[in-house]
Short mmCIF file of C-alpha atoms and ligand atoms in Angstrom, two decimals:
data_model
loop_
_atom_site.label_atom_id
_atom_site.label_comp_id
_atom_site.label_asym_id
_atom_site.label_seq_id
_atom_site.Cartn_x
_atom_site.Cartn_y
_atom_site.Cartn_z
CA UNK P 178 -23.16 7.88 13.01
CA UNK P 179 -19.62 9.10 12.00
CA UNK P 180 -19.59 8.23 8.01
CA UNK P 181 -15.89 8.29 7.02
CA UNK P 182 -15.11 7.83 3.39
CA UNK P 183 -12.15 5.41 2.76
CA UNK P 184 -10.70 5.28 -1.01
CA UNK P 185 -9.02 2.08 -2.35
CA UNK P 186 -10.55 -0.15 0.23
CA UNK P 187 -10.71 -3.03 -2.18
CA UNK P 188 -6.82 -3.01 -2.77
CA UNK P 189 -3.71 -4.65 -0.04
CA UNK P 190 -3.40 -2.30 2.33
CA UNK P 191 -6.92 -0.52 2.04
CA UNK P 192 -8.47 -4.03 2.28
CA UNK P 193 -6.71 -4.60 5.93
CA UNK P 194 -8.09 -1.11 6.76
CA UNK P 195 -11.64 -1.18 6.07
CA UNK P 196 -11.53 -4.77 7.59
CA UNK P 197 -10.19 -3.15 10.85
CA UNK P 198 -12.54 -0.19 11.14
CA UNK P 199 -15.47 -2.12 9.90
CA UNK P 200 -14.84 -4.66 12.77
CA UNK P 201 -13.28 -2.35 15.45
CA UNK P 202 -15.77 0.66 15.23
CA UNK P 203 -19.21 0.02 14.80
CA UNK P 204 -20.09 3.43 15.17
CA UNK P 205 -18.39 4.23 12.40
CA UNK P 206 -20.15 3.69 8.75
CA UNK P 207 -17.39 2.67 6.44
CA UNK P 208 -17.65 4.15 2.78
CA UNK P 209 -15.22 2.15 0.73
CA UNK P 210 -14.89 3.40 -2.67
CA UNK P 211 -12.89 2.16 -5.13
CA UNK P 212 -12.66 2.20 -8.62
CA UNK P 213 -11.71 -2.02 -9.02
CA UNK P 214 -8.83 -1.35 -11.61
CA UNK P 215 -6.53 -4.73 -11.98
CA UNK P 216 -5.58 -4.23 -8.28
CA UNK P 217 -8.83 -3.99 -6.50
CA UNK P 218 -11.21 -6.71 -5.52
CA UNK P 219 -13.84 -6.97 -3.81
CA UNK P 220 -12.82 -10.65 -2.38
CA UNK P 221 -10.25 -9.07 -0.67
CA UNK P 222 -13.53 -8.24 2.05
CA UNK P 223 -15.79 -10.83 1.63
CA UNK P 224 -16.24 -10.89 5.50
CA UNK P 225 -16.76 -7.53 6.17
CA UNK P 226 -18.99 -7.22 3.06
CA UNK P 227 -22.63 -7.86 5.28
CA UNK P 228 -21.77 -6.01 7.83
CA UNK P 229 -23.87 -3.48 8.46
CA UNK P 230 -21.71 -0.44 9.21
CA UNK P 231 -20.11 -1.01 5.87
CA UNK P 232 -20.96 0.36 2.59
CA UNK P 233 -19.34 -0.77 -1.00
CA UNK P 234 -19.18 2.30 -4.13
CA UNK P 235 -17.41 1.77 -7.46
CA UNK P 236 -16.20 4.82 -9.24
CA UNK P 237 -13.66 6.82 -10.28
CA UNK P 238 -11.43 9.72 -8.61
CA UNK P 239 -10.40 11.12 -11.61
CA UNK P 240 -14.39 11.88 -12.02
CA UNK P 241 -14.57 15.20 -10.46
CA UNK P 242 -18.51 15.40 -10.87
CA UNK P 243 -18.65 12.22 -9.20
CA UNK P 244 -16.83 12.73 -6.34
CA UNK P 245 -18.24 16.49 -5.87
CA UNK P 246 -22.05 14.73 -5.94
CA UNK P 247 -20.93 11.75 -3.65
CA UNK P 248 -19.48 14.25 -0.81
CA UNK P 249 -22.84 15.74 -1.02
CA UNK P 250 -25.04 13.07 -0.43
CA UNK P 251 -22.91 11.33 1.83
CA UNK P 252 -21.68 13.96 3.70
CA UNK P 253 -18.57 12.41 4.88
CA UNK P 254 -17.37 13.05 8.23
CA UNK P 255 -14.08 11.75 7.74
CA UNK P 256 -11.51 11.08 4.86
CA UNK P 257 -8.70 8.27 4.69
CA UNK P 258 -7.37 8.19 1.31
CA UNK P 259 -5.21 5.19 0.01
CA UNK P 260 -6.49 5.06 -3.61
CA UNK P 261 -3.50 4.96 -5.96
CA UNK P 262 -1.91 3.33 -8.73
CA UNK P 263 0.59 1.71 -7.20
CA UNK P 264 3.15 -0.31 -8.65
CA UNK P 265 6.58 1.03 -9.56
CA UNK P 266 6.89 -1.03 -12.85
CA UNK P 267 3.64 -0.11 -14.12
CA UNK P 268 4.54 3.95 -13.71
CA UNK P 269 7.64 3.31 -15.99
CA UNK P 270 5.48 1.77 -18.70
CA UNK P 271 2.33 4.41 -18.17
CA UNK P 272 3.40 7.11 -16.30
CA UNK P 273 -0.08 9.44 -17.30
CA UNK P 274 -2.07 6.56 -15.58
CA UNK P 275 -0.28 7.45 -12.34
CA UNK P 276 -0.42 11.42 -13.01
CA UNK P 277 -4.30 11.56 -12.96
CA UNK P 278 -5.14 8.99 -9.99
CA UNK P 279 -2.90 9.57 -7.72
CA UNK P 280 -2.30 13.27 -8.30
CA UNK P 281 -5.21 14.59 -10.28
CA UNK P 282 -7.42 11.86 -8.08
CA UNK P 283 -6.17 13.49 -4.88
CA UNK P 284 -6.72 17.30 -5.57
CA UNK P 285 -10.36 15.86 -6.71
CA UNK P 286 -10.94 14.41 -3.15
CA UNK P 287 -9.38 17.75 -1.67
CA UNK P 288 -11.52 20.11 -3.44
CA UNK P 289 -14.98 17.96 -2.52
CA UNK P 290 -14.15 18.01 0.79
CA UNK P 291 -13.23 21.80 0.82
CA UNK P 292 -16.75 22.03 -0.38
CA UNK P 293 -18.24 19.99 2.22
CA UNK P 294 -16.17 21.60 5.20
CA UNK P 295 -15.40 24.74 4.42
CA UNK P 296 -17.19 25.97 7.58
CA UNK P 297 -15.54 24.12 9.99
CA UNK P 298 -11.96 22.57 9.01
CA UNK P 299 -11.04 21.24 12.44
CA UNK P 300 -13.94 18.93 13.03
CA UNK P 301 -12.89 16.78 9.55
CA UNK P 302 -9.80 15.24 8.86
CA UNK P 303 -8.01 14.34 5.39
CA UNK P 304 -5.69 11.62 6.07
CA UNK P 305 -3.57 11.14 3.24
CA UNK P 306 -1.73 7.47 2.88
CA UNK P 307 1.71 7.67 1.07
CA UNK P 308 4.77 5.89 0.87
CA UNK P 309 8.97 6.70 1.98
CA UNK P 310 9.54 6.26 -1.69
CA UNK P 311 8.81 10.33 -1.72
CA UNK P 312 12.48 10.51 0.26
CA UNK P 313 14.56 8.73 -3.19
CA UNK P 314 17.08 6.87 -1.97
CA UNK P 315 19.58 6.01 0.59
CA UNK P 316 23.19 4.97 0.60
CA UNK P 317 24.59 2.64 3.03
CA UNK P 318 23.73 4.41 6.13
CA UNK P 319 21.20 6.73 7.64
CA UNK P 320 17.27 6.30 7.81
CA UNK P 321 14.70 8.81 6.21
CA UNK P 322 12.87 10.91 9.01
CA UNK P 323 9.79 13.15 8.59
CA UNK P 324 12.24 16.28 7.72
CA UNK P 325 14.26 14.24 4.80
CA UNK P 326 13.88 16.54 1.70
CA UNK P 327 11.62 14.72 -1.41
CA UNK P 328 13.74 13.56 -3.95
CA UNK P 329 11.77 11.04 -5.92
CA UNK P 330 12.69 9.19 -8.76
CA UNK P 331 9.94 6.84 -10.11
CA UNK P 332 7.09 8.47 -12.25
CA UNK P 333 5.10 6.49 -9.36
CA UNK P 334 6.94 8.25 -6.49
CA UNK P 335 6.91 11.61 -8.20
CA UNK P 336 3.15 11.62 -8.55
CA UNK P 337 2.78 10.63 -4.50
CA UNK P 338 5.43 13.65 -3.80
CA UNK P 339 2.86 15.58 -5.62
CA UNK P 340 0.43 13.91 -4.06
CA UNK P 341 1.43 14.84 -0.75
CA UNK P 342 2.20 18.09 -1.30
CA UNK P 343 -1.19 19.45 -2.44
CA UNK P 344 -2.39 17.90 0.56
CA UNK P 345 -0.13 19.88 2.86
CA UNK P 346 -0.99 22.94 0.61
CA UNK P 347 -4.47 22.24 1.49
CA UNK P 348 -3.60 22.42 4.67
CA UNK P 349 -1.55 25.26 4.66
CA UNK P 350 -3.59 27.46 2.19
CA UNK P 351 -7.37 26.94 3.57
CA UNK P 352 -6.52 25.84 6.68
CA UNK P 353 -7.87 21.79 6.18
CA UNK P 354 -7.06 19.46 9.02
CA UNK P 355 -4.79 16.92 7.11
CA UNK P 356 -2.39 14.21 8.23
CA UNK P 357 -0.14 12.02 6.26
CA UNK P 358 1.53 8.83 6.66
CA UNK P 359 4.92 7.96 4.84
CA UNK P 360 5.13 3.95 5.11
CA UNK P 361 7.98 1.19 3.82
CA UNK P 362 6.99 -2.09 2.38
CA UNK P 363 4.22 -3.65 3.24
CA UNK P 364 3.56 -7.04 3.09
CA UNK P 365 0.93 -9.84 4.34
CA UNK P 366 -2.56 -11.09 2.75
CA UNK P 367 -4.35 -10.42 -0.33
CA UNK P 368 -0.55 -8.28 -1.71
CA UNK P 369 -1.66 -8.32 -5.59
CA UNK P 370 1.21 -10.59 -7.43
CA UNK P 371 2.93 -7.98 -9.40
CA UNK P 372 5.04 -7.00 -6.19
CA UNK P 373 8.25 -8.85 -5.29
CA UNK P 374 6.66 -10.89 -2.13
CA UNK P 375 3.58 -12.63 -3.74
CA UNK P 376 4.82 -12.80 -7.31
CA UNK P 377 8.16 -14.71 -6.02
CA UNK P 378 5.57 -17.00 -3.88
CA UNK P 379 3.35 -17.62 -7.30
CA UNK P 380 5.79 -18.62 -9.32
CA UNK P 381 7.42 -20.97 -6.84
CA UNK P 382 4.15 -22.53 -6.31
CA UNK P 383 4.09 -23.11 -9.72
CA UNK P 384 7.81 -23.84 -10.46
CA UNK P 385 8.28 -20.99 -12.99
CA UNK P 386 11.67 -18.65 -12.37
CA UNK P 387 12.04 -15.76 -9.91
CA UNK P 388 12.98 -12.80 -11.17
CA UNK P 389 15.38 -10.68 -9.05
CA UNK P 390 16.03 -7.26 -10.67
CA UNK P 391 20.25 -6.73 -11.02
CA UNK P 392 22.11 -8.33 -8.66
CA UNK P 393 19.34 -8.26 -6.06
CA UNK P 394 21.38 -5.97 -3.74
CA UNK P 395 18.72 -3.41 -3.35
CA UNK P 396 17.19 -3.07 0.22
CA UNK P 397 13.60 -2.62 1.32
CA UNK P 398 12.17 -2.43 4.78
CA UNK P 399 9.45 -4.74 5.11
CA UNK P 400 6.46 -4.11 7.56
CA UNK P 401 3.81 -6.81 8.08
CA UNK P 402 0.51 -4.97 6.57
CA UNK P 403 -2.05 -5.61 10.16
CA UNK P 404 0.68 -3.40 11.37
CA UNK P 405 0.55 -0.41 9.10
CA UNK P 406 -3.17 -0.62 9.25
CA UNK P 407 -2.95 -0.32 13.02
CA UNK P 408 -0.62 1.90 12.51
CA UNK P 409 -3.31 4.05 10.38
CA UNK P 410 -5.54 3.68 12.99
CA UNK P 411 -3.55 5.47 15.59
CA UNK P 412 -2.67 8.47 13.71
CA UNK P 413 -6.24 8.64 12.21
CA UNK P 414 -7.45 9.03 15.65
CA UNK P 415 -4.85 11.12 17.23
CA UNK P 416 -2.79 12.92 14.95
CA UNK P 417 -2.52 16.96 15.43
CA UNK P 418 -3.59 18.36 12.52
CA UNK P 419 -1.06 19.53 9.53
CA UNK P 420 1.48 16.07 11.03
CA UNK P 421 3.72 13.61 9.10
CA UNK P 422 4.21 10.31 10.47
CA UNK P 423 7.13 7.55 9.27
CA UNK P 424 5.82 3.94 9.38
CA UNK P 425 7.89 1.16 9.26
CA UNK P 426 9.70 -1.89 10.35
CA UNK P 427 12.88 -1.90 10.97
CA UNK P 428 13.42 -4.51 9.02
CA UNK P 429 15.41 -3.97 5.83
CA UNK P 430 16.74 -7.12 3.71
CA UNK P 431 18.25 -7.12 0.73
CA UNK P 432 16.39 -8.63 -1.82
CA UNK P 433 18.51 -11.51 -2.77
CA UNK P 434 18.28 -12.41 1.06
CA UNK P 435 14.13 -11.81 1.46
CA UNK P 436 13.98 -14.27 -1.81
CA UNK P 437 16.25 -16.77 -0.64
CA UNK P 438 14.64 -17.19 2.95
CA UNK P 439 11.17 -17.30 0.87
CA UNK P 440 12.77 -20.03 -1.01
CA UNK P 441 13.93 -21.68 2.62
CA UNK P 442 10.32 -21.73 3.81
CA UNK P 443 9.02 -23.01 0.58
CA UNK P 444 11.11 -25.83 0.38
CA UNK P 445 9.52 -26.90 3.19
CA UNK P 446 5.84 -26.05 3.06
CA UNK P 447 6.25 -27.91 -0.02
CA UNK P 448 7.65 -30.54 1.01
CA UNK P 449 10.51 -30.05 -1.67
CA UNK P 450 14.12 -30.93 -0.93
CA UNK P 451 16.51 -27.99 0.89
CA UNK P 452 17.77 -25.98 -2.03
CA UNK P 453 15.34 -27.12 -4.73
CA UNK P 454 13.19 -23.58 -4.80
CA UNK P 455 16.83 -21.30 -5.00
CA UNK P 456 17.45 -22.75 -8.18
CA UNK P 457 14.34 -21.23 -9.85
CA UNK P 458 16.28 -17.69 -8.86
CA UNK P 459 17.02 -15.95 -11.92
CA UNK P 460 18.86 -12.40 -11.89
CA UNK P 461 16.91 -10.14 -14.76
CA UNK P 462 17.40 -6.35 -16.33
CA UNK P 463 17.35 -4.08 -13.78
CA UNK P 464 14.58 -2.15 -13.18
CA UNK P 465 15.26 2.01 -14.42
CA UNK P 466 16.11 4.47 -11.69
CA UNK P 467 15.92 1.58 -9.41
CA UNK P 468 16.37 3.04 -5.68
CA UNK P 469 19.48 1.51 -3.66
CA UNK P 470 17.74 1.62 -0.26
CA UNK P 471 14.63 2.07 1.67
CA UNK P 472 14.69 2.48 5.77
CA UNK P 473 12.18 4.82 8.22
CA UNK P 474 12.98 5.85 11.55
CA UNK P 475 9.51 5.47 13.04
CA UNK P 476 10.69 6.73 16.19
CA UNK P 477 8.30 10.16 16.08
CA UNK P 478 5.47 7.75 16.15
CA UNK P 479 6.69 5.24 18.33
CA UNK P 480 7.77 8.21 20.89
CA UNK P 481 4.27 10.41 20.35
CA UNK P 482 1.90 7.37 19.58
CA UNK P 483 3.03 4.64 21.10
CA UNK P 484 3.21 2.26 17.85
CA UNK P 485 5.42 -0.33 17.38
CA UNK P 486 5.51 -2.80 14.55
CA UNK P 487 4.42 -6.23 16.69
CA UNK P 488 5.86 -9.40 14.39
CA UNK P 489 8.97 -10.71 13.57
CA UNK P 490 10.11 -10.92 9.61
CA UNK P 491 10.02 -14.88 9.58
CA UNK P 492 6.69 -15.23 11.55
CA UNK P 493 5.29 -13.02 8.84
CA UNK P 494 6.56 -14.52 5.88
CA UNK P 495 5.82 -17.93 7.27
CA UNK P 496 2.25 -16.26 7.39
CA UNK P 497 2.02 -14.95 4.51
CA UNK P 498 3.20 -18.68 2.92
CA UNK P 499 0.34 -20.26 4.41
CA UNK P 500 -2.30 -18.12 3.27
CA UNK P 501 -1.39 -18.02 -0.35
CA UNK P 502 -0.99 -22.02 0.10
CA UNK P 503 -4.66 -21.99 1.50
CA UNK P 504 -6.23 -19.84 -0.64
CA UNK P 505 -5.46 -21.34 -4.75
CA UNK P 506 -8.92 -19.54 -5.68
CA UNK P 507 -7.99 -15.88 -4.87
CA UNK P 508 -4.12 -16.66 -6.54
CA UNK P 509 -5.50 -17.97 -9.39
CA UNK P 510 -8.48 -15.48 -10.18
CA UNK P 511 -6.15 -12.43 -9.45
CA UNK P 512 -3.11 -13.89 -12.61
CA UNK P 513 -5.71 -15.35 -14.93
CA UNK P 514 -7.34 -12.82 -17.71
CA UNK P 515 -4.90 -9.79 -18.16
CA UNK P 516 -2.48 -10.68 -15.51
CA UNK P 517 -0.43 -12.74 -18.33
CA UNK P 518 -0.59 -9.90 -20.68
CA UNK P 519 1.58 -7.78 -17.90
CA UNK P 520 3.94 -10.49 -16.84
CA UNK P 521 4.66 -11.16 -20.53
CA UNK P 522 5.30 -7.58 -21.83
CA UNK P 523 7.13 -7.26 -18.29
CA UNK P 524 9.39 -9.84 -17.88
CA UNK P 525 9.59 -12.05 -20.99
CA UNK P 526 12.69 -9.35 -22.68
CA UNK P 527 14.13 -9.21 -19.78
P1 NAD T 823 -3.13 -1.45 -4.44
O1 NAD T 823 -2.65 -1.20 -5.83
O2 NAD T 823 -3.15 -2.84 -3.90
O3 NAD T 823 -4.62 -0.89 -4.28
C1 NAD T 823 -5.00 0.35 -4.81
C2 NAD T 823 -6.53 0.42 -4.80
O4 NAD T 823 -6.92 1.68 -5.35
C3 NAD T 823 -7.18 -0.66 -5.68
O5 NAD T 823 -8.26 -1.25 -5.01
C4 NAD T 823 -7.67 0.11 -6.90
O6 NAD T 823 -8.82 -0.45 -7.52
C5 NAD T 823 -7.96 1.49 -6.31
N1 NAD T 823 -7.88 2.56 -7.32
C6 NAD T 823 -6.87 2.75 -8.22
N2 NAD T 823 -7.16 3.81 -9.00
C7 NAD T 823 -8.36 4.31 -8.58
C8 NAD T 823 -9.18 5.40 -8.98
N3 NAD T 823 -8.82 6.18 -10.01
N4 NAD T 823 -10.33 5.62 -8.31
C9 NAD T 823 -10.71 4.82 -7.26
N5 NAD T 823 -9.98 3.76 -6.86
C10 NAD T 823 -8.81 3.50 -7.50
O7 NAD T 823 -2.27 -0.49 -3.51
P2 NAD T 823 -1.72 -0.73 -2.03
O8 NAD T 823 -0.43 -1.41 -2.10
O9 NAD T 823 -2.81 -1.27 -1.19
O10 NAD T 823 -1.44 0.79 -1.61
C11 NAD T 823 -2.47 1.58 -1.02
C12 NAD T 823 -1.92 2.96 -0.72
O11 NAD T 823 -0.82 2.84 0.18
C13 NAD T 823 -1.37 3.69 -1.95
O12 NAD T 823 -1.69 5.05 -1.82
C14 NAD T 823 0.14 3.48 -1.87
O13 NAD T 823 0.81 4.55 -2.47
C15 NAD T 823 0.35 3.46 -0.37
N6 NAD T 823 1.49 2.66 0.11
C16 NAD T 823 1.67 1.37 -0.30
C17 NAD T 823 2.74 0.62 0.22
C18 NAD T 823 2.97 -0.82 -0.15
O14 NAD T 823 3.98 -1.40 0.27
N7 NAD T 823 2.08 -1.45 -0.89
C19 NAD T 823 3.62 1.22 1.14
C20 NAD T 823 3.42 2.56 1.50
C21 NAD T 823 2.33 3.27 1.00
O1 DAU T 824 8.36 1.54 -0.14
C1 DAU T 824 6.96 1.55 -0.27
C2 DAU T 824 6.57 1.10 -1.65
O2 DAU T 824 6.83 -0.31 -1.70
C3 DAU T 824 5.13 1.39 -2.01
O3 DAU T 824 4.93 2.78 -2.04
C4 DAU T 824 4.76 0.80 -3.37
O4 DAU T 824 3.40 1.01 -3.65
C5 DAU T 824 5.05 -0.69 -3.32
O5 DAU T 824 4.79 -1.26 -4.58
C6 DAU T 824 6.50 -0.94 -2.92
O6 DAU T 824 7.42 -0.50 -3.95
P1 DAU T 824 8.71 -1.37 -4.36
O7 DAU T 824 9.11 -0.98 -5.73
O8 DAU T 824 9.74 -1.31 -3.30
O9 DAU T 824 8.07 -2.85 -4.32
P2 DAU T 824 8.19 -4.10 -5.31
O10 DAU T 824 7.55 -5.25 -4.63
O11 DAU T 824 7.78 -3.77 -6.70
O12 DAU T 824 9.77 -4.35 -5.34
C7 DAU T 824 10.48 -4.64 -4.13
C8 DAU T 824 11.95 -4.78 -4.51
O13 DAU T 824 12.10 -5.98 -5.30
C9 DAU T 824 12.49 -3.66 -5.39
O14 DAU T 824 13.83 -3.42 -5.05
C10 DAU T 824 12.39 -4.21 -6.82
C11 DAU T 824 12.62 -5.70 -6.61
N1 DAU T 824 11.90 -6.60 -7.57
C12 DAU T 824 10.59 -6.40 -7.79
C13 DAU T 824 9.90 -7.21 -8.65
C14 DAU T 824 8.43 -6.98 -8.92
C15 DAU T 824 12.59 -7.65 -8.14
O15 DAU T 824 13.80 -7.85 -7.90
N2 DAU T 824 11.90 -8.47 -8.99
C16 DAU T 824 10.58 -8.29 -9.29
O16 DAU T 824 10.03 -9.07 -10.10
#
């Protein structure tokens, strides 16, 4: 049985993808491991979690002993890496934090997996799961493609440029068969409620303001997550080595105009009067270094791979509504404990 090791599978996106290979390849034996900071949770896979092709391991990626022994007894086939501290915000407050998982972390996994391989690169791949914040930012026009130069500017986008380019240096240097992914926004199920989507859904639930950051002109490009896990899938599985793929969904908003569709859609899952949920907008500090614009031209993997994002903006939003609506528990055991610390040292000077 293939055993393929997949990091941060108790997070968003990694969640989605250890769901779909757990339930799409049952030759496969899924390793998730995951180190359960404030963004991972096992919940997030309570119906994968008896499977029996699926295997759960807390620890660390910083721990280079750790993940040296656990490539040895596992001997992993396979690598998909999408542990990471993720959250812009948090990398302006603790930048080190974001230094030593994601790049530190990464340059761990490459070095085990060196180890285990070394005899035979091409039969193991590293796929590496990063983000178009690497590219900085855009102006009005133009889309980031796979050759757009790195310019980032957020301690957390710095340390995935870094990130990425050990693993091509891996690659390059001892020859490693690695792929990497450069995705927009994701959004969907199980998003943890410091990001725009889900916390401007909390606190509407709970009639408590919005914060938009400025004047809310900034754009994003928002892919539905089932999509970018698919979307993992394909270039997992078919990828030449040493290849870059953009994911993403042609979809950019502004987010004054994301929020006040949310608001739309509230209103009426609700049952509150038109208009009622805008009010609770509420324009805050800006965030520092705060990229203008986010957009991918995903046509290199549309063209070579035959993806294509499959839903609509408003069917996914609606979506995502309904299953925070349905599911209080998750909501309210994810921003109880040190969830108010954050918010209140993050938004209550703003
Ligand atoms: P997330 O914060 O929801 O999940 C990250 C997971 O990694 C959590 O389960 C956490 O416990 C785990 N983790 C963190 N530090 C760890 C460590 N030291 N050792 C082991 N596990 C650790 O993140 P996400 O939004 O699901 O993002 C997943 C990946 O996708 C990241 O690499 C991120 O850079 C990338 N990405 C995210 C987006 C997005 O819109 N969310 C878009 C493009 C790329
Ligand atoms: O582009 C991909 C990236 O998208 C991923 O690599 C990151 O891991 C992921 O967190 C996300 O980064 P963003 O910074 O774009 O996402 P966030 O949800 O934090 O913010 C989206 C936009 O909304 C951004 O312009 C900042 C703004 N914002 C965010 C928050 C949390 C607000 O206006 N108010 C808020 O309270």
């Amino acid at each position: 049985m293939k055993k393929i090791l997949i990091t941060g599978g108790a997070g968003f996106i990694g969640s989605h993808v250890v769901r779909r290979f757990v339930k799409n390849y049952p030759d496969y034996h899924i390793v998730n491991l995951d180190k359960l900071t404030y963004a991972g949770n096992l919940a997030n896979l309570k119906d994968v979690e008896q499977y029996p092709n699926y295997q759960f391991v807390k620890g660390d990626i910083v721990d280079a002993d750790f993940i040296d022994n656990l490539f040895t007894q596992e001997n992993f086939q396979d690598v998909i890496h999408l542990a990471a501290e993720s959250h812009v915000d948090r990398s302006i407050s603790h930048p080190i934090d974001f230094v030593m998982t994601n790049v530190v972390g990464t340059v761990n996994l490459l070095n085990a997996a060196r180890k285990l391989w070394k005899q035979n690169y091409s039969n193991h791949r590293f796929y590496h799961v990063s983000t178009d914040e690497v590219y900085g930012t855009l102006g009005e026009d133009g889309l980031f493609t796979e050759e757009t130069p790195y310019d980032p500017h957020s301690p957390y986008s710095a340390s995935k440029a870094s990130s990425d380019h050990f693993v091509r240096a891996y690659q390059d240097t001892y020859g490693m068969n690695a792929v990497i992914s450069n995705c927009s926004n994701n959004y969907g199920s199980h998003h943890f409620p410091e990001k725009l989507i889900p916390l401007a859904i909390n606190n509407i639930k709970n009639n408590k303001p919005v914060p938009v950051y400025g004047k809310g002109e900034n754009i994003r490009d928002w892919l539905w997550v089932e999509d970018h896990a698919r979307a993992i899938d394909v270039i997992f599985h078919n990828a030449a080595s040493g290849t870059t793929y953009n994911v993403g969904g042609h979809n950019e908003w502004t987010n004054i105009d994301l929020i006040r569709t949310l608001c739309k859609i509230m209103d009426r899952k609700l049952s509150r009067e038109q208009g009622t949920c805008e009010k609770l907008i509420t324009f805050v500090t800006d965030r520092a270094g705060h990229d203008l614009r986010y957009a991918i031209d995903s046509t290199k993997l549309q063209r070579e791979l035959d993806w294509t994002p499959s839903l609509q903006f408003e069917e996914g939003l609606e979506k995502t509504v309904d299953w925070y609506l349905s599911n209080e528990e998750w909501l309210n055991d994810v921003t109880s404990g040190n969830y108010q610390t954050y918010y209140e040292g993050q938004y209550d000077n703003r």
